[in-house]
Coordinates of C-alpha atoms and ligand atoms in Angstrom, one line a residue:
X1 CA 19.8 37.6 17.0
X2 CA 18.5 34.7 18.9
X3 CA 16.7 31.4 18.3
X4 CA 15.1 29.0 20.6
X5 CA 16.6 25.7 18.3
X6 CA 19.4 27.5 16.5
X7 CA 22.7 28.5 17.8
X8 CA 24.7 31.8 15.7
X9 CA 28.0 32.6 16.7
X10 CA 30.9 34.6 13.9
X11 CA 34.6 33.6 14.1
X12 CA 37.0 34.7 11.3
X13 CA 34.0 35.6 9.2
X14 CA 32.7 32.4 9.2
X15 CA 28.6 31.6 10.9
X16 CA 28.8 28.7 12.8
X17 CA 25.3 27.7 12.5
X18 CA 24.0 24.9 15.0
X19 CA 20.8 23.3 14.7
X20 CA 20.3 22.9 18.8
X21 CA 17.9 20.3 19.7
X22 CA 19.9 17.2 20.7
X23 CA 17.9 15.9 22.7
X24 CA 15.8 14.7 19.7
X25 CA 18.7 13.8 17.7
X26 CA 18.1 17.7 16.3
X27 CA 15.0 16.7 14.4
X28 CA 13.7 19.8 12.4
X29 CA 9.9 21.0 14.3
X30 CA 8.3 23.9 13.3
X31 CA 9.8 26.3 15.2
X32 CA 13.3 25.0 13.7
X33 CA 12.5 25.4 10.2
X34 CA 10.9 28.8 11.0
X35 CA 14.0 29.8 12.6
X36 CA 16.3 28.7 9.6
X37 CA 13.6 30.7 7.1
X38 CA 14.5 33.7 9.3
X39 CA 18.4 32.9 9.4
X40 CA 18.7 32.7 5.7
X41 CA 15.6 35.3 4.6
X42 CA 17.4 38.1 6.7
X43 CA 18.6 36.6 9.9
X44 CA 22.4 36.5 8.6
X45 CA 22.2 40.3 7.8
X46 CA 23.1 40.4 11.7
X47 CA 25.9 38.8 11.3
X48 CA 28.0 41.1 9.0
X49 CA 30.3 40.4 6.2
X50 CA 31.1 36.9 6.1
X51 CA 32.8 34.1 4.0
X52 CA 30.2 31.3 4.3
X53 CA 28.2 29.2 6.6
X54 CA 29.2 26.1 8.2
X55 CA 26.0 24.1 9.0
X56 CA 25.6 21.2 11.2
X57 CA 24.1 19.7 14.1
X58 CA 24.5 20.0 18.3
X59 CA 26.1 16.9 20.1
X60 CA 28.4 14.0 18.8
X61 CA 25.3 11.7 17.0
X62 CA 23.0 13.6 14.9
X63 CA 23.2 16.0 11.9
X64 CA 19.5 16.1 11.8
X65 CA 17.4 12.9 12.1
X66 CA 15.0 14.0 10.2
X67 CA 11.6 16.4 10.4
X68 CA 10.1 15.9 13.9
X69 CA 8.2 12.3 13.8
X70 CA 5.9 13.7 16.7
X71 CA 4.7 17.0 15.4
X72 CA 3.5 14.3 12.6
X73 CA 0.2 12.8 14.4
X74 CA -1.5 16.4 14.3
X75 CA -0.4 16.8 10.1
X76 CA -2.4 13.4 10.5
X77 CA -5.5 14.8 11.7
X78 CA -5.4 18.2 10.1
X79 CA -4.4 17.2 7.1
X80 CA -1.8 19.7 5.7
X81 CA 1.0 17.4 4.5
X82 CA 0.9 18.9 1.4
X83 CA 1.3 22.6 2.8
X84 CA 4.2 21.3 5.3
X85 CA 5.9 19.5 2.8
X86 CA 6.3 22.9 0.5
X87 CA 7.5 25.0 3.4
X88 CA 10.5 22.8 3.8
X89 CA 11.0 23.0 0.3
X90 CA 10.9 26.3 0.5
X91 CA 13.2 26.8 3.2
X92 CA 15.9 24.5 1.7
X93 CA 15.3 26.3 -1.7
X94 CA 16.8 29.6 0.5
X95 CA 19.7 27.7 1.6
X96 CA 20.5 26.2 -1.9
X97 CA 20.1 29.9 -3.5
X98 CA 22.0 31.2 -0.8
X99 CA 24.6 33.9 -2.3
X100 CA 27.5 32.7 0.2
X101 CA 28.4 29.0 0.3
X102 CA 26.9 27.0 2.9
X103 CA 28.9 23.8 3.6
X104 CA 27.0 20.9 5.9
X105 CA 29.2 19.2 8.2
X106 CA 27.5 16.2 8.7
X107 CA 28.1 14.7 12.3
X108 CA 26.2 11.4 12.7
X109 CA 22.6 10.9 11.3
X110 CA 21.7 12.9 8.7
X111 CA 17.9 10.9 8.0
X112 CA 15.0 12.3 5.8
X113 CA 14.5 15.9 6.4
X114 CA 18.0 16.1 7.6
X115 CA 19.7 14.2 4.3
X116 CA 17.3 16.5 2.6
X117 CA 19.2 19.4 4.7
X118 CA 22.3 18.4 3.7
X119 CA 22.4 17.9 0.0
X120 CA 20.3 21.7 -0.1
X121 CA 23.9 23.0 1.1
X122 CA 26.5 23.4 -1.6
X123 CA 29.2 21.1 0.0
X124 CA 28.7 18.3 2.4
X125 CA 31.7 17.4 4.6
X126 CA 30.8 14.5 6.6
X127 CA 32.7 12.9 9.8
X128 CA 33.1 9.2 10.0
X129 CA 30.4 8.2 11.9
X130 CA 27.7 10.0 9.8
X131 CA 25.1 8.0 8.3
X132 CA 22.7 9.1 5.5
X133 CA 18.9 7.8 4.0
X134 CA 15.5 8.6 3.4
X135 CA 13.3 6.1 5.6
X136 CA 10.2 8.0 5.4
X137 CA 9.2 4.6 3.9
X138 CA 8.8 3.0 6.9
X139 CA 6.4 6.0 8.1
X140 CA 4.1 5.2 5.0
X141 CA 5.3 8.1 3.8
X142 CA 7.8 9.9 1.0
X143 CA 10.3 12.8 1.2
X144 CA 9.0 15.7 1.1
X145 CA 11.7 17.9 1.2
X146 CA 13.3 17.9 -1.9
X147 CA 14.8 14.1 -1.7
X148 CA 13.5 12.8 -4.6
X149 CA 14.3 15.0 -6.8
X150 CA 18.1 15.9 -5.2
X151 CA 19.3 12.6 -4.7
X152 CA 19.0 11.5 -8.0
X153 CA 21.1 14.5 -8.7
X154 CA 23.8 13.1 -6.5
X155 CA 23.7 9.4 -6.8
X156 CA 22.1 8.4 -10.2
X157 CA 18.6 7.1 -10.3
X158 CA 19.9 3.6 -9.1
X159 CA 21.0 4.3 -5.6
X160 CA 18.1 6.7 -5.3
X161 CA 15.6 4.1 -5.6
X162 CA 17.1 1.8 -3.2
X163 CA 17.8 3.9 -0.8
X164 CA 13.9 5.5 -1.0
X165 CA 12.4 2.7 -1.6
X166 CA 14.1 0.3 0.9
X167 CA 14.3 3.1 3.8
X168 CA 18.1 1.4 4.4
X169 CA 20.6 3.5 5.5
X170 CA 24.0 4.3 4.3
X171 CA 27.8 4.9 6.0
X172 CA 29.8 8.2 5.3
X173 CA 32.5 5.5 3.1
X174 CA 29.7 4.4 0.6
X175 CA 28.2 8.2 0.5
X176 CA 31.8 9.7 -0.4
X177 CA 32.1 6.7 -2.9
X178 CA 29.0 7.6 -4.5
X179 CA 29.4 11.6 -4.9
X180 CA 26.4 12.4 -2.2
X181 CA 29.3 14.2 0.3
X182 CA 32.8 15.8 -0.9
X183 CA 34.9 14.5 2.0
X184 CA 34.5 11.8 4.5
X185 CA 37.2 12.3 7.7
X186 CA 37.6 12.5 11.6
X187 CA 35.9 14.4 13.2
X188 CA 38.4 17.0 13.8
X189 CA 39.9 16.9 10.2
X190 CA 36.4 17.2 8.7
X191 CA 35.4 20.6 10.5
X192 CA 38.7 21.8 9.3
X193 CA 38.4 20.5 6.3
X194 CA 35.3 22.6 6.1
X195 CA 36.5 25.7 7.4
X196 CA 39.5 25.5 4.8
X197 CA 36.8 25.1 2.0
X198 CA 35.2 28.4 3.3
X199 CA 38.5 30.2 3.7
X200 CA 39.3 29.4 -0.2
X201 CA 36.2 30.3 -1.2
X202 CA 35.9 33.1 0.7
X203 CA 39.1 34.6 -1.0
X204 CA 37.7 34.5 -4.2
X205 CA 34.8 36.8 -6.1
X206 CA 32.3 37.1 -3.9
X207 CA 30.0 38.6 -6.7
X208 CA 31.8 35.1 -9.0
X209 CA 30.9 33.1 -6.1
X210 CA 27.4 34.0 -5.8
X211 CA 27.3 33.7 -9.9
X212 CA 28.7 30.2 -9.5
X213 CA 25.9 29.2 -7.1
X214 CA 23.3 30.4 -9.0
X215 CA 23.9 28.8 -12.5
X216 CA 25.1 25.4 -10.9
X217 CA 21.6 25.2 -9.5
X218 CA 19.9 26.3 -13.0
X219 CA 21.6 23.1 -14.6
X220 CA 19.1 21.2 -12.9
X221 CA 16.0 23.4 -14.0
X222 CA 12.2 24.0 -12.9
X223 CA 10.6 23.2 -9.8
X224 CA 7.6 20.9 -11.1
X225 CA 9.6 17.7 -9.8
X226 CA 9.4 19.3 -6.3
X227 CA 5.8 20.4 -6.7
X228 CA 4.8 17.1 -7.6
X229 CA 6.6 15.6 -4.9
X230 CA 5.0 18.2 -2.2
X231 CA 1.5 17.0 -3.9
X232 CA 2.5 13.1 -3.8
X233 CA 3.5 13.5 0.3
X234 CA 0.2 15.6 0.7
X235 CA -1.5 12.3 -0.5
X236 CA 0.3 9.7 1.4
X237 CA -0.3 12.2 4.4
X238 CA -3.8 11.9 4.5
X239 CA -3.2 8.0 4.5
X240 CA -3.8 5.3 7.6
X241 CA -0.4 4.0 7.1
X242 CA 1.0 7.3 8.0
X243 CA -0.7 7.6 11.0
X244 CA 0.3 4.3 11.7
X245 CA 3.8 5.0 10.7
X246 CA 4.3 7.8 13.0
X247 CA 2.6 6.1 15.8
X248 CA 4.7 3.1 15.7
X249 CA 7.6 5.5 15.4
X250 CA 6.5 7.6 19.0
X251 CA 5.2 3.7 20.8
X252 CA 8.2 2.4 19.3
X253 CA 7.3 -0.6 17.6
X254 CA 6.9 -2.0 14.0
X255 CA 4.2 -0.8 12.0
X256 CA 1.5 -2.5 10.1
X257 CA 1.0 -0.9 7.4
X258 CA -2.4 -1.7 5.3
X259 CA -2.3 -0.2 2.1
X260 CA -5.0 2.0 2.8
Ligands
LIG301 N1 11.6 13.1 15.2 C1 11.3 13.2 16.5 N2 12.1 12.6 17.5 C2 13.1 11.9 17.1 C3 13.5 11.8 15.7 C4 12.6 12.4 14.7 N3 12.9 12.3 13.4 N4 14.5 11.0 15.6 C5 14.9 10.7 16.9 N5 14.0 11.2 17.8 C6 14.1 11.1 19.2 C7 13.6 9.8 19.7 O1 12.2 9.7 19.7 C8 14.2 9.7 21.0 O2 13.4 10.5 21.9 P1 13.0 9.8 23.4 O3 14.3 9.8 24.1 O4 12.1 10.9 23.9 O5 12.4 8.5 23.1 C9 15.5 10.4 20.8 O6 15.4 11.2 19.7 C10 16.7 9.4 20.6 O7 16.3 8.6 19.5 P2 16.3 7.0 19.6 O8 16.0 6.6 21.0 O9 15.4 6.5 18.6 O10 17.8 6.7 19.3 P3 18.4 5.4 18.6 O11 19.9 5.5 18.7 O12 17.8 4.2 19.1 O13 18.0 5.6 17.0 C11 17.7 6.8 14.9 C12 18.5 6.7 16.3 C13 18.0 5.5 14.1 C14 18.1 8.0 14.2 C15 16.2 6.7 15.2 O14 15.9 7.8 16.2 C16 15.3 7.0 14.1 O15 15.1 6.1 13.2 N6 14.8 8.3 13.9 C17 13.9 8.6 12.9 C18 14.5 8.8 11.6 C19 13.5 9.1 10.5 O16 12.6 8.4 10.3 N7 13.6 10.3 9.9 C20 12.8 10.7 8.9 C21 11.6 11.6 9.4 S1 10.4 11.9 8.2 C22 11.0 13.2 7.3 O17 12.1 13.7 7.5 C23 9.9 13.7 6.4 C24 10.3 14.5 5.2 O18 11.1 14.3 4.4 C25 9.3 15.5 4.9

């Protein structure tokens, strides 16, 4: 199996899967998040029996900064915010319903897209450096992958307002303190710490495991919250202020947003 923007490798029946584009601080384009549907549709079929997948980004500052800010000036003009926001949904909806667990070690920014990346995993292990938000704000936009309706389920309704609204960011300390990742450490300690978490689990059940996944996901019920989110970035999509957003982003400047 290979990807362009995804690197696979099996140890000790664990998949060390990298998301490969560092130059951009591994910021999910189109081709990425068609190569994680194919990795976790039937990609990982390849890659035989294994305990889990430890997730996490290429290079020593970004998880995932986000979705790609310069694929966004064509969503501008063709107008498929809407469409693009579901497929990420989608996507992350096959990692969260994945039957093994997939545990994000989270190695600098994790930012929009990419915070949406992480909390879609079952277990977020994040080094010390890691930072975590959802600034689409300041692209006149909203999270379209899931993040308003997952990290509420993390962080209370409180947090999750500030952070969305405000776009501010947030230190791995003060995202262990509020329940958004399971460990905060060095960044040796914190792989291992990850790769312990997949041994355990991997000694258990695997039919219990898979079980385990699958009903701690149906606490949190239907998928109209998402829809509605999907719907809500389709509109803010088709806005000015998102085309400004994104081209201040690519000139970088500030934008001006108008309200319009
Ligand atoms: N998309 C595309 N390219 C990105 C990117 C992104 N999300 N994030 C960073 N890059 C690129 C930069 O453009 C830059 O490329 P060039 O060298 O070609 O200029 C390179 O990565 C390094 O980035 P910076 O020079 O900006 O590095 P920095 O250290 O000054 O800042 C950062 C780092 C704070 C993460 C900053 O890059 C940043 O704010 N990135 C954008 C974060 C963001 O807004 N993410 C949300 C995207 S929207 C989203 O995800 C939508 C959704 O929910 C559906």
């Amino acid at each position: 199996m290979s990807y362009n923007n995804l690197l696979v490798e099996v140890e000790d029946r664990v998949v060390f899967l990298t998301i490969n584009r560092p130059r951009a601080l591994n910021a999910l384009n189109d081709q990425t998040f068609e190569e994680l549907r194919h990795f976790f549709s039937t990609g990982y079929r390849e890659c035989g029996d294994f305990h889990g997948v430890l997730l996490t980004g290429a290079g020593d500052r970004a998880f995932v900064a986000g979705a790609d800010i310069k694929e966004f000036l064509d969503v501008a003009e063709q107008g498929n915010g809407e469409q693009l926001s579901r497929r990420g949904q989608e996507v992350f909806f096959l990692i969260e319903r994945f039957h093994r667990p997939v545990i994000a070690l989270v190695n600098g920014f994790a930012l929009g897209g990419g915070c949406e990346l992480a909390m879609a995993c079952h277990l977020r292990v994040a080094t010390e450096n890691a930072s975590f938000g959802q600034p689409e704000v300041n692209l006149g936009i909203i999270p379209g992958y899931g993040g308003t309706q997952r990290l509420n389920q993390y962080i209370g309704k409180g947090k999750t307002m500030e952070l969305i609204l405000t776009g501010d960011r947030i230190g791995a300390e003060e995202a262990h303190r509020l329940g958004l990742v399971n460990y905060t450490l060095p960044r040796d300690e914190a792989r291992e710490k990850a790769l312990e978490l997949l041994r355990v689990i991997g000694s258990k059940g695997p039919v219990a495991v898979a079980q385990s996944i699958r009903l701690v996901n149906a606490y949190y019920g239907g998928d109209e919250g998402f829809h509605a989110e999907s719907a809500a970035f389709g509109e803010t999509a088709k806005t000015e202020d998102f085309r400004e957003g994104a081209s201040a982003f690519i000139e970088k400047r500030i934008a001006n947003f108008r309200g319009k």
